[in-house]
Coordinates of C-alpha atoms in Angstrom, one line a residue:
M503 CA 85.5 14.0 113.7
K504 CA 87.1 12.0 112.0
T505 CA 88.2 8.6 112.3
N506 CA 91.8 7.5 110.9
L507 CA 91.7 3.5 109.2
K508 CA 95.5 3.5 109.1
F509 CA 95.5 3.2 113.3
A510 CA 94.5 -0.4 113.1
A511 CA 98.6 -1.3 111.3
L512 CA 99.9 1.0 113.4
S513 CA 98.5 -0.5 116.0
A514 CA 100.1 -3.8 115.7
V515 CA 103.3 -2.7 114.7
F516 CA 102.8 -0.6 118.2
L517 CA 102.3 -4.4 119.7
A518 CA 105.0 -5.6 118.6
V519 CA 107.2 -2.8 118.8
A520 CA 105.6 -3.0 122.3
C521 CA 107.2 -6.3 123.0
Q522 CA 110.7 -6.4 122.2
K523 CA 113.6 -6.9 124.2
N524 CA 115.5 -4.4 123.9
Q525 CA 114.5 -0.8 124.7
P526 CA 115.2 3.2 124.9
Q527 CA 118.0 3.1 127.8
P528 CA 116.8 5.7 130.6
V529 CA 118.9 9.1 130.5
E530 CA 122.2 9.1 132.0
G531 CA 121.1 10.5 135.5
R532 CA 118.1 9.7 135.3
N533 CA 115.4 8.4 137.9
D534 CA 113.8 5.6 136.1
N535 CA 111.9 4.1 138.4
L536 CA 108.5 5.5 138.3
G537 CA 105.6 5.1 140.1
K538 CA 107.4 3.1 143.5
G539 CA 107.3 6.0 145.6
G540 CA 109.8 7.5 147.3
G541 CA 110.7 5.4 150.4
K542 CA 109.0 2.0 151.8
T543 CA 106.5 0.2 149.3
T544 CA 104.0 -2.4 151.0
M545 CA 102.3 -4.5 148.5
M546 CA 98.9 -5.5 149.1
V547 CA 95.5 -7.3 147.8
G548 CA 92.2 -5.2 146.9
T549 CA 89.4 -7.0 146.0
T550 CA 88.3 -7.4 141.6
Y551 CA 85.1 -5.6 140.5
Y552 CA 83.7 -6.2 136.9
V553 CA 81.6 -3.7 134.9
D554 CA 79.6 -5.7 132.5
N555 CA 76.6 -3.3 130.4
V556 CA 75.7 -6.7 129.3
G557 CA 75.0 -9.4 131.9
G558 CA 76.3 -6.9 135.2
N559 CA 73.6 -5.9 137.5
D560 CA 73.8 -2.7 140.4
S561 CA 73.0 -4.9 143.1
N562 CA 75.7 -7.5 142.3
A563 CA 78.6 -7.6 144.2
G564 CA 80.8 -6.7 141.3
T565 CA 83.3 -8.8 142.7
S566 CA 83.1 -12.5 140.0
T567 CA 82.4 -12.0 136.2
G568 CA 78.8 -13.3 137.9
S569 CA 78.4 -10.7 139.8
A570 CA 79.6 -8.1 138.3
W571 CA 77.5 -3.8 138.3
K572 CA 75.7 -2.7 135.1
N573 CA 76.4 1.2 135.6
I574 CA 79.4 3.3 135.8
S575 CA 77.1 5.8 138.4
K576 CA 77.4 2.7 140.9
V577 CA 81.2 3.2 140.1
N578 CA 81.2 6.8 140.7
S579 CA 79.5 5.4 144.2
F580 CA 82.1 3.3 145.3
V581 CA 85.2 4.5 147.9
F582 CA 87.5 1.8 146.1
S583 CA 90.6 1.4 148.3
P584 CA 94.7 0.8 147.8
G585 CA 95.5 -2.8 144.9
D586 CA 91.6 -3.0 144.3
Q587 CA 91.4 -3.5 140.2
I588 CA 87.8 -2.4 138.1
L589 CA 87.3 -4.6 135.9
F590 CA 85.5 -3.1 132.2
K591 CA 84.0 -5.8 130.3
R592 CA 85.5 -6.0 126.2
G593 CA 83.1 -4.9 124.1
G594 CA 81.4 -3.9 126.2
A595 CA 80.3 0.5 125.4
W596 CA 79.3 2.9 128.2
T597 CA 78.0 6.4 127.9
R598 CA 78.6 8.8 130.9
T599 CA 81.6 10.4 132.8
L600 CA 83.6 7.8 135.0
R601 CA 84.6 9.4 138.2
P602 CA 86.8 7.2 140.5
Q603 CA 87.0 7.7 144.3
G604 CA 89.7 6.6 146.4
E605 CA 93.5 6.7 146.5
G606 CA 96.3 3.5 146.2
I607 CA 99.4 3.7 147.8
S608 CA 102.6 2.6 146.5
G609 CA 103.1 -1.0 145.6
S610 CA 98.8 -1.5 145.6
P611 CA 98.4 1.2 143.3
I612 CA 93.8 1.1 142.0
V613 CA 93.8 -0.3 138.2
I614 CA 91.3 0.2 135.9
D615 CA 91.6 -1.9 132.6
A616 CA 90.1 -4.8 130.3
Y617 CA 88.3 -8.3 131.3
G618 CA 87.7 -10.8 128.5
T619 CA 88.1 -11.1 125.1
G620 CA 87.7 -9.2 121.7
A621 CA 88.1 -5.2 121.4
K622 CA 89.1 -2.7 124.6
P623 CA 86.2 -1.7 126.4
I624 CA 84.7 2.1 125.8
I625 CA 84.0 4.8 127.9
N626 CA 82.5 7.7 126.4
G627 CA 81.9 11.0 127.3
G628 CA 78.7 11.5 126.2
G629 CA 80.0 15.3 124.7
A630 CA 80.2 16.1 128.7
R631 CA 82.5 19.2 128.9
D632 CA 83.4 22.3 131.7
E633 CA 80.6 23.9 134.0
G634 CA 81.7 26.9 133.6
P635 CA 79.1 29.1 132.0
D636 CA 79.5 28.6 128.3
G637 CA 81.9 25.9 128.3
L638 CA 84.8 27.3 127.1
I639 CA 88.0 27.8 129.4
N640 CA 88.3 31.7 130.0
T641 CA 88.7 32.1 133.5
S642 CA 90.7 30.8 136.7
D643 CA 87.2 30.7 138.3
D644 CA 86.1 28.5 135.7
I645 CA 84.9 25.1 137.3
L646 CA 87.6 22.3 135.2
D647 CA 86.4 19.7 136.3
G648 CA 82.8 19.3 133.8
G649 CA 84.9 18.0 130.4
A650 CA 86.4 15.2 130.5
T651 CA 85.7 11.2 130.1
I652 CA 87.4 10.3 133.2
L653 CA 88.0 12.8 136.5
L654 CA 91.5 11.8 138.8
K655 CA 91.6 14.2 141.0
N656 CA 93.4 14.8 143.8
Q657 CA 94.4 10.9 144.4
S658 CA 97.4 8.8 143.8
Y659 CA 97.8 5.8 142.5
W660 CA 95.7 4.6 140.4
S661 CA 96.5 2.6 136.6
I662 CA 94.4 2.4 134.1
N663 CA 95.2 0.8 131.5
N664 CA 93.7 -1.2 127.9
I665 CA 90.1 0.3 127.6
E666 CA 89.1 3.7 124.8
V667 CA 87.7 6.6 126.1
T668 CA 86.2 9.2 123.9
N669 CA 83.8 12.8 124.9
I670 CA 82.5 13.2 120.8
S671 CA 80.4 16.1 120.5
S672 CA 79.9 18.3 116.9
T673 CA 81.0 21.4 119.5
Q674 CA 83.8 22.4 120.8
G675 CA 84.5 22.7 124.0
N676 CA 86.0 22.8 127.9
R677 CA 86.5 18.4 126.6
Q678 CA 89.1 16.2 127.3
G679 CA 89.3 12.4 126.8
I680 CA 91.2 11.8 130.8
K681 CA 92.3 14.5 133.1
I682 CA 94.2 14.0 135.7
V683 CA 94.2 16.7 138.3
V684 CA 96.3 18.2 141.6
E685 CA 94.4 21.2 143.1
D686 CA 96.0 23.5 145.7
V687 CA 93.6 23.8 149.3
P688 CA 93.0 27.2 149.8
G689 CA 94.4 28.1 152.9
S690 CA 97.0 24.6 153.5
S691 CA 100.3 24.4 154.6
T692 CA 101.5 21.6 152.5
D693 CA 101.8 20.7 148.5
E694 CA 99.1 19.1 147.5
I695 CA 100.5 16.7 145.5
V696 CA 99.5 14.1 143.2
Q697 CA 101.6 10.6 142.4
G698 CA 102.1 7.2 140.8
I699 CA 99.7 7.6 137.7
T700 CA 100.0 5.5 134.7
I701 CA 98.3 5.5 132.2
K702 CA 99.1 2.7 129.7
G703 CA 97.6 0.8 126.6
V704 CA 94.4 3.7 126.5
T705 CA 93.0 4.5 123.2
V706 CA 92.0 7.7 122.8
R707 CA 90.1 9.1 120.4
D708 CA 87.4 11.9 118.9
V709 CA 87.4 14.9 121.6
F710 CA 85.8 17.8 120.0
G711 CA 87.8 19.7 122.6
Q712 CA 88.6 24.3 123.0
Y713 CA 89.9 25.6 119.0
S714 CA 91.7 28.4 121.2
F715 CA 96.0 28.3 120.1
D716 CA 95.9 30.4 124.2
T717 CA 93.0 28.0 126.2
G718 CA 92.6 25.2 124.4
K719 CA 96.2 23.9 124.3
D720 CA 94.4 22.3 127.2
T721 CA 91.8 19.6 125.3
G722 CA 92.4 17.2 124.1
G723 CA 93.4 14.2 125.1
I724 CA 95.3 13.2 128.2
S725 CA 96.2 16.4 130.6
L726 CA 97.5 16.5 133.4
F727 CA 96.0 20.4 135.3
F728 CA 97.1 21.8 137.7
Y729 CA 95.8 24.8 139.2
R730 CA 94.3 27.0 141.9
A731 CA 91.2 26.9 143.8
P732 CA 89.1 30.2 143.2
G733 CA 90.0 32.8 145.7
S734 CA 93.5 31.1 146.5
A735 CA 96.3 33.5 146.3
S736 CA 98.6 34.2 143.1
S737 CA 101.6 32.0 144.5
A738 CA 99.1 29.3 145.9
L739 CA 99.7 27.5 142.4
V740 CA 102.6 26.1 143.1
D741 CA 102.0 23.8 146.4
A742 CA 99.9 22.4 143.9
R743 CA 102.5 18.6 142.0
F744 CA 102.5 15.5 139.9
Q745 CA 105.1 13.1 140.6
D746 CA 106.7 9.8 138.7
I747 CA 103.8 10.1 136.7
R748 CA 103.5 8.3 133.1
I749 CA 101.7 7.8 129.8
E750 CA 103.0 4.9 127.4
E751 CA 101.9 2.9 125.1
C752 CA 98.7 5.0 124.3
E753 CA 97.0 5.7 121.1
V754 CA 95.6 9.0 120.6
R755 CA 93.6 10.2 117.5
D756 CA 91.3 12.3 116.1
M757 CA 91.9 15.0 118.9
N758 CA 91.1 18.9 119.4
R759 CA 92.6 20.6 120.2
G760 CA 95.6 18.4 121.8
G761 CA 97.0 14.3 122.0
I762 CA 98.9 14.7 125.5
F763 CA 99.9 17.8 127.6
S764 CA 100.5 18.9 130.8
G765 CA 99.1 22.7 131.5
C766 CA 97.8 24.2 134.3
S767 CA 94.8 26.6 134.7
D768 CA 96.5 30.7 134.1
N769 CA 99.2 29.1 131.6
L770 CA 100.5 32.8 130.3
S771 CA 101.0 33.5 133.8
A772 CA 101.9 30.3 135.2
D773 CA 106.1 31.2 135.6
T774 CA 105.4 34.2 137.7
H775 CA 103.3 31.8 140.8
F776 CA 106.2 29.4 140.4
D777 CA 110.5 29.2 141.6
P778 CA 112.3 28.8 138.5
N779 CA 114.3 26.5 140.2
D780 CA 110.8 24.3 141.7
Y781 CA 108.8 22.3 139.1
P782 CA 105.6 21.8 139.9
I783 CA 105.5 18.8 137.7
S784 CA 108.2 16.3 137.8
N785 CA 109.4 12.1 137.0
L786 CA 107.6 12.7 134.2
V787 CA 107.3 10.0 130.6
I788 CA 105.8 9.9 127.8
R789 CA 106.7 7.2 126.3
R790 CA 105.6 4.8 123.0
N791 CA 102.2 6.5 121.9
I792 CA 101.3 6.7 119.0
V793 CA 99.2 10.4 118.3
D794 CA 97.7 11.3 115.3
N795 CA 95.3 14.2 113.8
C796 CA 95.1 15.9 115.4
T797 CA 93.8 19.9 115.0
G798 CA 96.6 21.7 117.1
D799 CA 99.4 20.3 118.2
G800 CA 100.3 16.6 119.5
I801 CA 102.7 16.1 122.5
V802 CA 103.2 19.8 124.8
V803 CA 105.1 19.1 128.2
R804 CA 105.7 22.8 130.3
F805 CA 106.0 23.5 133.7
A806 CA 107.9 19.8 134.3
K807 CA 111.5 19.7 135.8
A808 CA 113.2 16.7 133.9
P809 CA 110.6 15.0 132.1
L810 CA 111.3 12.3 129.1
I811 CA 110.2 12.1 126.0
E812 CA 110.4 9.3 124.2
S813 CA 109.9 7.0 121.4
N814 CA 107.1 8.2 120.7
L815 CA 105.1 8.5 117.1
A816 CA 103.9 12.3 116.0
T817 CA 102.0 12.7 112.4
N818 CA 99.5 15.1 110.3
N819 CA 99.5 17.6 113.9
H820 CA 98.8 21.0 113.4
S821 CA 95.4 19.4 110.8
G822 CA 92.3 22.1 112.3
N823 CA 92.2 25.7 110.4
E824 CA 95.0 27.7 111.7
S825 CA 92.4 30.8 111.4
L826 CA 90.9 28.9 114.3
V827 CA 93.6 26.7 116.5
Q828 CA 96.1 29.2 115.4
H829 CA 99.4 28.1 116.1
G830 CA 100.5 24.0 116.0
V831 CA 103.9 22.2 116.4
A832 CA 104.0 18.2 116.8
I833 CA 105.9 17.7 120.0
W834 CA 107.2 20.2 122.4
C835 CA 107.3 22.1 125.5
R836 CA 108.5 25.0 127.7
S837 CA 108.4 26.6 131.1
T838 CA 110.5 22.9 131.3
K839 CA 114.4 22.2 132.7
D840 CA 116.5 19.8 131.6
A841 CA 113.8 17.5 129.4
V842 CA 114.9 15.2 126.5
F843 CA 113.2 14.4 123.1
Q844 CA 114.7 11.4 121.5
F845 CA 113.4 8.2 119.8
N846 CA 110.2 9.7 118.5
E847 CA 108.9 10.4 114.7
V848 CA 107.5 12.5 112.8
Y849 CA 106.3 13.3 111.2
G850 CA 103.4 15.6 108.3
T851 CA 102.3 17.8 110.5
Q852 CA 100.7 20.6 107.9
A853 CA 101.4 23.9 108.0
V854 CA 99.8 26.8 105.8
S855 CA 101.7 30.8 107.6
S856 CA 102.2 29.1 110.6
D857 CA 104.3 26.5 112.5
G858 CA 104.0 23.5 111.7
M859 CA 107.4 22.1 112.5
A860 CA 108.3 18.9 114.8
F861 CA 110.1 20.0 117.3
D862 CA 109.6 23.1 119.6
A863 CA 111.7 24.8 122.7
D864 CA 109.0 27.3 123.9
L865 CA 108.6 30.4 126.8
R866 CA 111.3 29.7 128.8
A867 CA 112.5 25.6 127.9
V868 CA 116.1 26.1 129.5
D869 CA 118.6 23.1 128.7
T870 CA 116.8 21.1 126.1
K871 CA 118.3 18.2 124.0
F872 CA 116.5 16.7 121.2
Q873 CA 118.7 13.9 120.3
Y874 CA 118.8 10.4 117.8
N875 CA 115.3 11.7 116.4
Y876 CA 114.0 11.0 113.2
S877 CA 111.9 13.9 111.7
H878 CA 110.7 14.3 107.9
D879 CA 107.6 15.6 104.8
N880 CA 106.8 18.7 108.1
L881 CA 105.9 21.7 106.2
G882 CA 106.5 23.9 108.5
G883 CA 110.3 22.9 109.6
F884 CA 111.9 20.4 111.6
M885 CA 113.4 22.8 114.7
L886 CA 111.7 26.3 115.7
L887 CA 113.1 28.0 119.3
I888 CA 111.2 31.0 120.2
R889 CA 112.7 33.2 123.0
S890 CA 114.0 32.7 126.1
S891 CA 114.6 29.7 125.6
E892 CA 118.3 28.6 126.5
N893 CA 121.0 25.9 125.8
T894 CA 119.2 24.2 124.3
T895 CA 121.0 21.3 122.4
V896 CA 119.7 19.1 119.1
R897 CA 122.1 16.0 117.9
Y898 CA 122.2 13.3 116.7
N899 CA 118.9 13.6 114.8
I900 CA 117.9 13.1 110.8
S901 CA 115.3 15.3 108.7
Q902 CA 114.7 14.9 105.4
R903 CA 112.1 16.8 102.9
D904 CA 111.3 18.9 106.2
G905 CA 110.4 23.3 105.4
R906 CA 108.0 23.5 102.2
S907 CA 105.2 24.8 103.5
N908 CA 105.1 28.0 101.2
A909 CA 104.6 30.3 104.0
V910 CA 106.9 29.0 107.1
N911 CA 110.1 27.3 104.5
R912 CA 112.5 26.5 107.2
I913 CA 114.4 24.2 108.8
F914 CA 115.5 25.2 112.1
H915 CA 113.4 28.5 112.8
F916 CA 113.9 31.1 115.0
S917 CA 112.0 33.0 116.1
K918 CA 111.6 37.2 116.9
Y919 CA 108.6 36.3 119.3
P920 CA 107.9 37.3 122.0
T921 CA 109.9 40.7 121.4
S922 CA 109.7 41.1 124.7
F923 CA 111.9 38.6 125.9
S924 CA 115.4 37.8 124.8
L925 CA 116.7 35.6 121.2
P926 CA 116.9 32.1 122.0
G927 CA 119.8 32.3 123.6
D928 CA 123.5 29.0 123.6
A929 CA 121.2 26.7 121.2
Q930 CA 124.0 24.0 120.2
I931 CA 123.1 22.2 117.1
Y932 CA 124.9 18.9 115.9
N933 CA 125.6 15.9 113.9
N934 CA 122.8 16.4 112.4
S935 CA 121.6 15.9 109.1
V936 CA 119.2 17.3 106.9
Y937 CA 118.3 16.4 103.6
V938 CA 116.4 19.0 101.3
Y939 CA 114.6 16.8 98.2
D940 CA 113.9 20.0 96.3
N941 CA 111.8 23.7 96.3
T942 CA 109.1 23.6 93.8
A943 CA 107.3 23.9 96.9
T944 CA 107.5 27.2 97.1
T945 CA 108.1 30.6 94.4
S946 CA 111.7 31.0 95.4
T947 CA 114.4 28.6 96.2
E948 CA 114.7 29.9 99.9
S949 CA 112.7 27.3 101.0
V950 CA 115.6 25.8 101.6
A951 CA 116.7 28.9 104.2
L952 CA 118.5 27.1 107.4
S953 CA 117.7 29.7 109.9
N954 CA 116.9 32.9 111.4
F955 CA 116.3 35.1 114.2
A956 CA 119.1 33.0 116.0
D957 CA 121.8 35.4 118.1
N958 CA 125.4 35.1 117.9
R959 CA 125.2 32.3 121.4
T960 CA 124.2 30.1 118.4
K961 CA 126.1 27.7 117.2
F962 CA 126.4 25.1 114.0
S963 CA 129.1 22.2 114.6
N964 CA 129.6 18.9 112.0
N965 CA 126.3 18.6 110.5
I966 CA 125.8 17.2 107.2
F967 CA 123.1 20.0 105.0
Y968 CA 122.3 17.6 101.5
N969 CA 120.3 19.1 98.8
Q970 CA 119.1 17.6 96.2
A971 CA 118.0 19.9 93.7
G972 CA 120.6 22.7 94.5
G973 CA 119.5 26.5 96.7
I974 CA 120.8 28.7 98.5
V975 CA 120.9 28.8 102.2
K976 CA 119.3 31.6 104.2
R977 CA 120.6 33.8 107.2
P978 CA 118.4 37.0 107.8
E979 CA 119.8 38.8 111.0
D980 CA 121.1 36.3 111.3
S981 CA 124.6 36.2 114.0
S982 CA 124.9 32.3 114.8
I983 CA 128.6 30.5 114.3
W984 CA 129.0 27.8 111.9
E985 CA 131.6 26.0 111.7
Y986 CA 132.7 22.5 110.1
N987 CA 129.3 21.9 108.3
H988 CA 129.1 20.0 105.1
F989 CA 126.8 21.2 102.6
Y990 CA 125.9 19.7 99.1
N991 CA 124.6 21.2 96.4
Y992 CA 124.1 24.5 98.3
T993 CA 125.4 28.8 96.7
N994 CA 126.7 31.4 99.8
V995 CA 127.3 28.3 102.6
P996 CA 128.1 30.7 105.3
S997 CA 131.5 31.1 106.3
S998 CA 133.6 30.1 109.6
P999 CA 135.9 30.7 112.7
T1000 CA 139.8 29.9 112.1
G1001 CA 139.4 26.5 112.4
I1002 CA 141.9 25.1 115.5
Y1003 CA 143.4 22.5 113.4
G1004 CA 145.9 23.9 111.2
E1005 CA 143.8 25.0 108.8
G1006 CA 144.8 28.4 108.5
T1007 CA 143.2 32.2 109.0
G1008 CA 140.8 32.5 105.7
V1009 CA 140.0 28.7 105.5
N1010 CA 136.3 28.1 105.8
T1011 CA 136.0 24.9 108.0
N1012 CA 132.1 24.6 106.4
T1013 CA 133.0 22.2 103.2
T1014 CA 131.3 21.1 100.0
G1015 CA 130.1 18.1 97.5
N1016 CA 129.7 15.5 97.6
P1017 CA 129.6 13.3 101.0
L1018 CA 129.7 9.6 99.8
L1019 CA 126.2 9.1 102.2
S1020 CA 124.4 5.1 100.7
N1021 CA 120.7 6.7 99.8
A1022 CA 119.8 10.4 101.8
G1023 CA 116.6 10.8 100.9
S1024 CA 115.2 7.7 101.0
G1025 CA 113.8 7.5 104.5
G1026 CA 110.4 6.4 105.0
N1027 CA 107.6 6.9 107.8
L1028 CA 108.4 3.8 109.6
T1029 CA 105.6 3.4 111.2
G1030 CA 107.1 2.0 114.4
I1031 CA 107.5 2.9 118.3
G1032 CA 110.9 4.9 118.3
T1033 CA 113.7 5.9 116.1
K1034 CA 116.6 3.8 117.1
N1035 CA 118.2 2.6 120.7
Q1036 CA 120.4 4.3 122.1
D1037 CA 122.2 0.4 122.1
G1038 CA 122.6 0.7 118.7
S1039 CA 119.2 -1.9 118.4
S1040 CA 116.0 -1.1 116.6
S1041 CA 113.4 -3.0 115.5
L1042 CA 113.3 -0.2 112.2
G1043 CA 115.7 -2.5 109.5
T1044 CA 118.0 -0.5 107.6
Q1045 CA 114.7 2.5 106.1
V1046 CA 117.4 5.1 107.4
D1047 CA 120.8 3.9 106.8
G1048 CA 121.3 6.0 103.8
Y1049 CA 121.9 8.4 105.5
K1050 CA 125.7 6.9 106.6
I1051 CA 129.0 7.3 105.5
T1052 CA 130.0 4.8 103.2
S1053 CA 134.1 5.8 102.2
Y1054 CA 137.0 7.4 103.9
A1055 CA 137.3 9.5 100.5
S1056 CA 134.2 11.2 102.1
P1057 CA 135.0 14.6 103.4
A1058 CA 132.9 14.2 106.2
Y1059 CA 134.4 11.6 107.6
Q1060 CA 136.3 12.3 111.0
K1061 CA 136.7 16.1 109.7
G1062 CA 134.2 17.2 112.5
R1063 CA 134.8 19.3 115.4
L1064 CA 135.5 17.5 119.7
I1065 CA 132.9 18.6 121.6
S1066 CA 132.5 17.8 124.2
N1067 CA 129.9 15.9 126.5
N1068 CA 129.0 14.4 122.7
G1069 CA 126.4 12.8 124.5
A1070 CA 128.8 8.9 123.1
K1071 CA 126.7 8.1 120.5
D1072 CA 125.3 8.9 117.8
F1073 CA 121.8 8.7 116.1
Y1074 CA 122.5 4.7 114.6
G1075 CA 123.7 3.6 118.3
L1076 CA 127.4 3.8 117.3
T1077 CA 130.0 5.3 119.8
V1078 CA 131.5 8.3 119.9
S1079 CA 134.2 9.3 120.7
S1080 CA 135.8 12.2 123.6
S1081 CA 139.2 12.7 121.9
A1082 CA 138.7 12.3 118.6
R1083 CA 137.7 13.6 115.5
P1084 CA 133.7 12.9 114.9
N1085 CA 132.4 12.8 111.2
K1086 CA 130.1 15.3 110.4
G1087 CA 126.2 14.5 110.4
A1088 CA 123.8 12.2 112.8
H1089 CA 126.5 8.8 111.0
N1090 CA 129.3 8.1 112.8
G1091 CA 131.2 5.1 111.6
C1092 CA 131.8 4.0 107.4
L1093 CA 130.1 1.7 106.3
G1094 CA 131.8 -1.4 104.9
C1095 CA 134.9 1.0 106.6
N1096 CA 134.6 -0.9 109.6

C-alpha cells in the first residue's frame, strides 16, 4: 500500500498539541479516570526486560540493555507479571507476530514500550492472517487470532506505547495491526472481562486487511474484538466484555480496510445477543489520534455504552475502490448508547457513488451527540443518519465544502435503508454553520441538498446555511421540521411552524440575507489534533474564525430559538445562555461587539 509522506509533518504537529496544557474537558457526568480499576489500586514494581534485534541474545537474562533478548519468539515464550516492562530497542525491526503472555493488575499494568534513541522499533507481522480456510472472515467459526501483528486475548491491564506496527502483504486477508480480544469461555458462569488496556503513541501502518463491506470492517489497524467460541450458545456473546479502554495519540494510516474499530464475530446479528441496556463495551476513549488513508472507514465504534471519541484527525478515508469496499464513512457508530463525538477534524473523505461522509449515526445508535467538530471537503457530505438511529444531536459543528460528490450531493443524508427499520427519529440538528462553496462538481444545483428521507420527529433549528454560489434546498420525501434557521443565497427556503417570539401566523422564522460572518469558507486544513477545547482554549489559532458573526446588525445575531439542555458552550467555547435567545450558527458571540 502507498506510504503517505505528509505524516512526518503531521506527527510533529501531533506531538506539539499532545503536550498542550489545555486539553478537552471530560464530558459532564463521564468517568474519565479510565484504566484505573473500580476497586483498590495496587502498585507493584515489576521487572524490566529489554529486546535488541542486533545486540541481543535469547540466552541472556534480558534484564539490562547489556543482556537483552534478541527475538520475539523469546518474548512469546515468557509469562509476564504485573508491573513488568517489555522494551524494544529504538531503530530495531522484527518480523514476527507478538503474543505476550500474562496479565497486569489495576495500578500495575504490563507495559510494552521503546528504549534508546532514534526511530520507533518496528514489529512487522509479515503478512500473517487468520487460520480460517481462506484467510478471510466468513463465519463465526473461523479462528480469528492468527492475523494480528500484536494480539492480547483475555488479558487485562496492558499498556502498549511508542512502537510501530505493520502487517504487509500483497493480497487481502483477515489481518490487523493490534488486536485485543475477549472471548467467552463455553460453560463458564461468569463474564469474561478484559479491562485496563491503553494503546498510546503507537504508529500502525500498511495492514492489508479484507475488502468486504460486511466482514472487512474488522480488519486493518487497531481492533477491539469480542466473540463467542465455536459451539457456544448465541446468548453467550453478552458474557464477553471490554471495560476501561483507551486508544490515544496513535497514528493509523494506509489501511485496508479500517483504522480503529470495535466489533464481534457476528456483527450482522449481534444486536439480538445482548440486552440493549447492557452493552459489551464500556468506558472506551478514542482520543487525539490521526487516521489517514483507510480504504473503508476511519474510526468505527460498535456495541458500546457511552464511548468518547474526541480530538481526532481523520483524513482521506474511504479511499479504496468502491466496487470492492462499497460503503465507508470517516467516523461513525452503530449499536451504541450515549456516544459522544467532539472536537474532531475530518476532511478528504472520498465518495463516488455511496457514503463518503464525515460522520454517521448508524443502525441502533441511540442518544448520540456530534458536537464541536470541524468537517470540510468530504465528498459524501457532513452527516449520515441511518434507519433505527434514535435521538441524535448534531450541534455547534462547522461544515465547509462538504457534499460535492456527483452521486451523493448532500450535506445531511437521512437514509431510507434498510427498509425493515424505522426512519431515523428525534434527531435535533441545531446551531451548526454550513458553507457550500459551489455546485460545479455536479450537473444539477441539487448538489446543495440538505436532507433526504427524514421523518417528522427530526428538527433543524438555529443553523446557518451559507451558499457562496447560490442554489436550492432539496428535501424529497422529507417531513422534518425547520425553524429559526438562516439561509444565504438559497431559493425555496423551507417554511416553518408558527414562531414562539411573537412573529405572527404565517411568518417564516427561517430567515434569509447576508449573516455578516467574518470570512465564511476561509477554514483550511488545520492539521492539528482537536478542533476546539470546550474551555475556549485552542491550539488552532484563528483558522476557523471566519464563521464568527461580526455585527449586531446580523440577522442571525440573537435570533435563534432557546433550546433546553443546549450544552452551555458554542463551537468557540463561548457561553450559550440557558435563558436568553442564542445566535443562529455555531458562534454565540459577536466579534468586536463584546
